[in-house]
Amino acid sequence: QLTEEGLLHVPADLFRILENDTVGGEVAEEGSETLPLLDSISNLPGWGPKSAANLADAAGTVSREGVPLSKFIYSLGIRHVGAHTSELVAAAFGNAEGFLDELARVGNSTTGENGTGDLSNNDEEQVALSAPFSCLTNDSVVKGIGPVTVDALIAFANEKALVEAAWRLSKAVPIHDDVSFSFGGGESAPDGAGASLAEPPPFNGMSVVFTGALPGMTRSAAQKAARELGAKSTPGSVSGSTDLVVVGDKGGKKADAAAKIGTRMMEAEEFIGLLNEYRSRR
């Protein structure tokens, strides 16, 4: 009803109710003939001052306390992405910045190249970089994410107005990082794969990105190992929220991106050595 009446255009507009904004987005001044958004809502049929005040209280609670990443994703209304799937997507990305960056990257990709870029050098890393939502499709830890879900995410990413609305909502509401991950059996653990060490695991709470080939280990196995070491997420691209980039053979553009923004990097051999040491102490 609020949308039909022209009071709200995107979900983030709801939080203007807390700022005494008018429908047009300007702050209502005393003596102005333009009603504040709260008053405009209370005047709607079936609403009234009490219902409008309750809505304002709910918006205030969300604005103060924030929401988990999974609920934020679910609130976007992406087709085929229900409550459970939203939790899986949130676990794969770990934070809102990584998810929104991927939406923007996929939406800005050149469709004329089928999203694969220039593959004349057969660089596997370029394939991984350009694949839409690769952290969902390349990671065997993510169960329950199929082609239908990925296609729905791609379709959403290609709607610039929807992506812009998602960004605006992320600025209006604090979004809590996802600190859990799902195993094949559906179990979850916040600090690694059931490690019982008194000290936190080496990658505790970190966002870890892999680039290049790791000796004797597939990308999926490496991402699962990073979670075993306590990583909260293993996204497919480097962003400002990335804590560590593990660099294997032919590291490619992700290593360059990490160096450019000063993200910590670790050689593949060091990662494998750390993993072996961690497992030996369990």
CSV table of C-alpha atoms in Angstrom, one decimal:
chain,number,residue,atom,x,y,z
A,1,GLN,CA,0.0,0.0,0.0
A,2,LEU,CA,2.8,2.5,0.8
A,3,THR,CA,4.4,1.8,-2.5
A,4,GLU,CA,1.1,2.1,-4.4
A,5,GLU,CA,0.4,5.5,-2.7
A,6,GLY,CA,3.8,6.7,-3.8
A,7,LEU,CA,5.2,7.1,-0.3
A,8,LEU,CA,7.9,4.5,-0.7
A,9,HIS,CA,9.8,3.7,-3.9
A,10,VAL,CA,12.6,1.4,-2.5
A,11,PRO,CA,12.9,-0.4,0.9
A,12,ALA,CA,15.4,2.2,2.2
A,13,ASP,CA,12.8,4.9,1.9
A,14,LEU,CA,11.1,3.5,5.0
A,15,PHE,CA,13.9,4.7,7.2
A,16,ARG,CA,13.2,8.3,6.2
A,17,ILE,CA,10.3,8.0,8.7
A,18,LEU,CA,12.9,8.3,11.4
A,19,GLU,CA,14.3,11.6,10.1
A,20,ASN,CA,10.9,13.4,9.9
A,21,ASP,CA,11.3,13.5,6.1
A,22,THR,CA,8.6,14.4,3.7
A,23,VAL,CA,7.5,12.1,0.9
A,24,GLY,CA,9.8,13.9,-1.4
A,25,GLY,CA,12.8,13.2,0.9
A,26,GLU,CA,13.2,16.7,2.4
A,27,VAL,CA,13.0,17.4,6.1
A,28,ALA,CA,9.6,18.7,7.1
A,29,GLU,CA,9.9,22.2,8.5
A,30,GLU,CA,7.5,23.8,11.0
A,31,GLY,CA,4.7,25.6,9.2
A,32,SER,CA,5.2,23.7,5.9
A,33,GLU,CA,2.2,22.5,4.1
A,34,THR,CA,4.1,19.3,3.1
A,35,LEU,CA,3.3,16.5,5.6
A,36,PRO,CA,6.1,14.5,7.1
A,37,LEU,CA,6.3,10.9,5.9
A,38,LEU,CA,5.0,9.6,9.2
A,39,ASP,CA,1.9,11.8,9.0
A,40,SER,CA,1.3,10.8,5.4
A,41,ILE,CA,1.3,7.2,6.4
A,42,SER,CA,-1.0,7.7,9.3
A,43,ASN,CA,-3.5,9.4,7.0
A,44,LEU,CA,-3.8,6.3,4.8
A,45,PRO,CA,-7.0,4.2,5.0
A,46,GLY,CA,-6.7,1.5,7.6
A,47,TRP,CA,-3.6,3.1,9.3
A,48,GLY,CA,-3.9,5.9,11.8
A,49,PRO,CA,-1.4,7.4,14.2
A,50,LYS,CA,-0.9,4.3,16.3
A,51,SER,CA,-0.1,2.0,13.3
A,52,ALA,CA,2.2,4.6,11.8
A,53,ALA,CA,4.0,5.0,15.2
A,54,ASN,CA,4.4,1.2,15.5
A,55,LEU,CA,5.9,1.1,12.0
A,56,ALA,CA,8.3,3.9,13.0
A,57,ASP,CA,9.2,2.0,16.2
A,58,ALA,CA,10.0,-1.2,14.1
A,59,ALA,CA,12.1,0.8,11.7
A,60,GLY,CA,13.9,2.4,14.6
A,61,THR,CA,14.7,-1.0,16.1
A,62,VAL,CA,16.1,-2.3,12.8
A,63,SER,CA,18.1,0.8,12.3
A,64,ARG,CA,19.7,0.5,15.7
A,65,GLU,CA,20.2,-3.2,16.0
A,66,GLY,CA,20.7,-4.1,12.3
A,67,VAL,CA,20.0,-7.5,10.7
A,68,PRO,CA,22.0,-10.6,9.8
A,69,LEU,CA,23.3,-10.7,6.3
A,70,SER,CA,21.0,-13.6,5.5
A,71,LYS,CA,17.9,-11.6,6.4
A,72,PHE,CA,19.2,-8.7,4.3
A,73,ILE,CA,19.6,-10.9,1.3
A,74,TYR,CA,16.1,-12.5,1.9
A,75,SER,CA,14.6,-9.0,2.1
A,76,LEU,CA,15.7,-8.2,-1.4
A,77,GLY,CA,13.0,-10.5,-2.7
A,78,ILE,CA,15.3,-12.3,-5.2
A,79,ARG,CA,13.3,-15.0,-7.0
A,80,HIS,CA,14.2,-18.5,-5.9
A,81,VAL,CA,16.2,-17.2,-2.9
A,82,GLY,CA,14.1,-18.0,0.1
A,83,ALA,CA,15.0,-17.9,3.8
A,84,HIS,CA,17.2,-21.1,3.7
A,85,THR,CA,18.9,-20.2,0.5
A,86,SER,CA,19.6,-16.7,1.8
A,87,GLU,CA,21.5,-18.3,4.7
A,88,LEU,CA,23.6,-20.4,2.3
A,89,VAL,CA,24.4,-17.3,0.2
A,90,ALA,CA,25.2,-15.3,3.3
A,91,ALA,CA,27.5,-18.0,4.5
A,92,ALA,CA,29.4,-18.1,1.2
A,93,PHE,CA,30.0,-14.3,1.1
A,94,GLY,CA,30.4,-13.6,4.8
A,95,ASN,CA,29.6,-9.9,4.6
A,96,ALA,CA,27.4,-7.4,2.8
A,97,GLU,CA,30.2,-5.7,1.0
A,98,GLY,CA,31.4,-8.9,-0.7
A,99,PHE,CA,27.8,-9.8,-1.8
A,100,LEU,CA,27.0,-6.3,-3.1
A,101,ASP,CA,30.4,-6.1,-4.8
A,102,GLU,CA,29.6,-9.3,-6.6
A,103,LEU,CA,26.2,-8.0,-7.7
A,104,ALA,CA,27.8,-4.9,-9.1
A,105,ARG,CA,30.6,-6.9,-10.8
A,106,VAL,CA,28.1,-9.3,-12.5
A,107,GLY,CA,25.8,-6.5,-13.5
A,108,ASN,CA,28.7,-4.6,-15.1
A,109,SER,CA,30.1,-7.6,-16.9
A,110,THR,CA,30.1,-7.5,-20.7
A,111,THR,CA,27.4,-9.8,-21.8
A,112,GLY,CA,28.7,-9.9,-25.4
A,113,GLU,CA,31.7,-11.9,-24.1
A,114,ASN,CA,29.3,-14.3,-22.3
A,115,GLY,CA,30.9,-13.3,-19.0
A,116,THR,CA,34.2,-15.1,-19.7
A,117,GLY,CA,36.4,-12.2,-20.8
A,118,ASP,CA,39.5,-12.8,-22.9
A,119,LEU,CA,40.5,-16.5,-22.5
A,120,SER,CA,43.1,-16.7,-25.3
A,121,ASN,CA,45.8,-17.6,-22.8
A,122,ASN,CA,43.6,-20.3,-21.2
A,123,ASP,CA,44.3,-18.8,-17.8
A,124,GLU,CA,42.1,-20.8,-15.3
A,125,GLU,CA,42.3,-17.8,-13.0
A,126,GLN,CA,40.5,-15.5,-15.5
A,127,VAL,CA,37.7,-18.1,-15.8
A,128,ALA,CA,37.3,-18.1,-12.0
A,129,LEU,CA,37.4,-14.4,-11.9
A,130,SER,CA,34.7,-13.8,-14.5
A,131,ALA,CA,32.3,-16.6,-13.5
A,132,PRO,CA,29.2,-15.1,-11.9
A,133,PHE,CA,28.9,-15.9,-8.2
A,134,SER,CA,31.9,-18.3,-8.5
A,135,CYS,CA,32.0,-18.7,-4.7
A,136,LEU,CA,28.6,-20.4,-4.9
A,137,THR,CA,29.3,-22.6,-7.9
A,138,ASN,CA,33.0,-23.5,-7.3
A,139,ASP,CA,32.8,-24.4,-3.6
A,140,SER,CA,31.6,-27.9,-2.8
A,141,VAL,CA,30.8,-26.7,0.8
A,142,VAL,CA,27.8,-24.8,-0.5
A,143,LYS,CA,25.1,-27.4,-0.8
A,144,GLY,CA,21.7,-26.5,-2.0
A,145,ILE,CA,22.8,-23.8,-4.5
A,146,GLY,CA,22.0,-24.9,-8.0
A,147,PRO,CA,21.8,-23.3,-11.5
A,148,VAL,CA,18.3,-22.0,-10.9
A,149,THR,CA,19.5,-19.9,-7.9
A,150,VAL,CA,22.6,-18.7,-9.6
A,151,ASP,CA,20.5,-17.6,-12.7
A,152,ALA,CA,18.1,-15.8,-10.4
A,153,LEU,CA,21.0,-13.9,-8.7
A,154,ILE,CA,22.4,-13.0,-12.2
A,155,ALA,CA,19.0,-11.8,-13.3
A,156,PHE,CA,18.8,-9.6,-10.1
A,157,ALA,CA,22.3,-8.3,-10.7
A,158,ASN,CA,21.4,-7.2,-14.2
A,159,GLU,CA,18.6,-5.0,-12.9
A,160,LYS,CA,20.5,-1.8,-12.0
A,161,ALA,CA,17.6,-0.3,-10.2
A,162,LEU,CA,17.3,-3.3,-7.9
A,163,VAL,CA,21.0,-3.4,-7.2
A,164,GLU,CA,20.9,0.4,-6.4
A,165,ALA,CA,18.0,-0.2,-4.1
A,166,ALA,CA,20.0,-3.0,-2.3
A,167,TRP,CA,23.0,-0.6,-1.9
A,168,ARG,CA,20.7,2.1,-0.5
A,169,LEU,CA,19.2,-0.3,2.0
A,170,SER,CA,22.7,-1.4,3.1
A,171,LYS,CA,23.5,2.2,4.0
A,172,ALA,CA,20.3,2.6,6.0
A,173,VAL,CA,20.6,-0.6,8.0
A,174,PRO,CA,23.6,-2.1,9.8
A,175,ILE,CA,24.2,-5.6,8.4
A,176,HIS,CA,26.0,-8.1,10.5
A,177,ASP,CA,28.6,-10.4,9.0
A,178,ASP,CA,27.8,-14.1,8.7
A,179,VAL,CA,30.2,-15.9,10.9
A,180,SER,CA,29.0,-19.5,10.3
A,181,PHE,CA,29.3,-21.9,7.4
A,182,SER,CA,27.5,-25.0,6.2
A,183,PHE,CA,29.1,-28.4,5.8
A,184,GLY,CA,27.8,-31.1,3.4
A,185,GLY,CA,25.8,-32.6,6.3
A,186,GLY,CA,24.1,-29.3,7.1
A,187,GLU,CA,26.0,-28.7,10.3
A,188,SER,CA,27.5,-25.3,11.1
A,189,ALA,CA,30.3,-24.2,13.2
A,190,PRO,CA,31.5,-20.6,14.0
A,191,ASP,CA,35.2,-21.2,14.6
A,192,GLY,CA,36.4,-23.9,12.2
A,193,ALA,CA,35.4,-27.5,11.6
A,194,GLY,CA,34.9,-28.6,15.2
A,195,ALA,CA,38.4,-27.7,16.4
A,196,SER,CA,38.6,-27.9,20.1
A,197,LEU,CA,41.8,-25.9,20.6
A,198,ALA,CA,41.8,-23.3,23.5
A,199,GLU,CA,43.3,-20.7,21.2
A,200,PRO,CA,41.4,-19.4,18.2
A,201,PRO,CA,42.1,-21.0,14.8
A,202,PRO,CA,44.6,-19.1,12.5
A,203,PHE,CA,42.0,-17.7,10.2
A,204,ASN,CA,39.4,-17.0,12.9
A,205,GLY,CA,36.7,-14.7,11.5
A,206,MET,CA,38.7,-13.8,8.3
A,207,SER,CA,37.6,-13.4,4.7
A,208,VAL,CA,40.0,-15.5,2.6
A,209,VAL,CA,40.3,-15.4,-1.1
A,210,PHE,CA,42.3,-17.9,-3.2
A,211,THR,CA,44.0,-17.2,-6.5
A,212,GLY,CA,46.0,-19.5,-8.7
A,213,ALA,CA,46.6,-23.2,-8.4
A,214,LEU,CA,47.5,-24.8,-5.1
A,215,PRO,CA,49.8,-27.9,-5.2
A,216,GLY,CA,47.8,-31.1,-4.7
A,217,MET,CA,44.6,-29.3,-3.7
A,218,THR,CA,41.5,-28.2,-5.7
A,219,ARG,CA,40.0,-24.8,-5.2
A,220,SER,CA,37.0,-26.3,-3.4
A,221,ALA,CA,39.2,-28.3,-1.1
A,222,ALA,CA,41.3,-25.2,-0.3
A,223,GLN,CA,38.2,-23.1,0.5
A,224,LYS,CA,37.0,-25.9,2.8
A,225,ALA,CA,40.4,-26.0,4.5
A,226,ALA,CA,40.3,-22.3,5.0
A,227,ARG,CA,37.0,-22.6,6.8
A,228,GLU,CA,38.5,-25.5,8.9
A,229,LEU,CA,41.2,-22.9,9.9
A,230,GLY,CA,38.4,-20.6,11.1
A,231,ALA,CA,37.7,-18.4,8.0
A,232,LYS,CA,34.2,-17.0,8.0
A,233,SER,CA,34.0,-16.8,4.2
A,234,THR,CA,35.9,-17.6,1.1
A,235,PRO,CA,34.5,-15.2,-1.6
A,236,GLY,CA,35.5,-15.5,-5.2
A,237,SER,CA,36.8,-11.9,-5.6
A,238,VAL,CA,39.0,-9.4,-3.7
A,239,SER,CA,37.3,-6.5,-2.0
A,240,GLY,CA,38.0,-4.0,0.8
A,241,SER,CA,36.7,-6.6,3.3
A,242,THR,CA,39.1,-9.3,2.2
A,243,ASP,CA,41.5,-10.1,5.1
A,244,LEU,CA,43.9,-12.5,3.3
A,245,VAL,CA,44.7,-13.7,-0.3
A,246,VAL,CA,46.4,-17.1,-0.7
A,247,VAL,CA,48.5,-17.0,-3.8
A,248,GLY,CA,49.2,-20.1,-5.8
A,249,ASP,CA,50.8,-20.8,-9.2
A,250,LYS,CA,49.8,-18.1,-11.8
A,251,GLY,CA,48.1,-16.0,-9.2
A,252,GLY,CA,46.5,-13.7,-11.8
A,253,LYS,CA,44.5,-10.6,-11.3
A,254,LYS,CA,43.4,-11.3,-7.7
A,255,ALA,CA,47.0,-11.0,-6.5
A,256,ASP,CA,47.4,-7.8,-8.4
A,257,ALA,CA,44.2,-6.4,-6.8
A,258,ALA,CA,45.3,-7.5,-3.3
A,259,ALA,CA,48.7,-5.8,-3.8
A,260,LYS,CA,47.0,-2.6,-5.0
A,261,ILE,CA,44.8,-2.2,-1.9
A,262,GLY,CA,47.4,-3.6,0.5
A,263,THR,CA,45.6,-6.8,1.5
A,264,ARG,CA,47.8,-9.4,3.2
A,265,MET,CA,49.0,-12.2,1.0
A,266,MET,CA,50.2,-15.7,1.8
A,267,GLU,CA,52.0,-18.2,-0.5
A,268,ALA,CA,50.3,-21.5,-1.2
A,269,GLU,CA,53.1,-23.4,0.4
A,270,GLU,CA,52.8,-21.4,3.6
A,271,PHE,CA,49.0,-22.1,3.6
A,272,ILE,CA,49.5,-25.8,3.2
A,273,GLY,CA,52.2,-25.9,5.9
A,274,LEU,CA,49.9,-24.0,8.3
A,275,LEU,CA,47.0,-26.3,7.6
A,276,ASN,CA,49.1,-29.4,8.2
A,277,GLU,CA,50.5,-28.0,11.5
A,278,TYR,CA,46.9,-27.1,12.6
A,279,ARG,CA,45.6,-30.6,11.8
A,280,SER,CA,48.5,-32.2,13.6
A,281,ARG,CA,47.7,-30.3,16.9
A,282,ARG,CA,44.0,-31.3,16.9
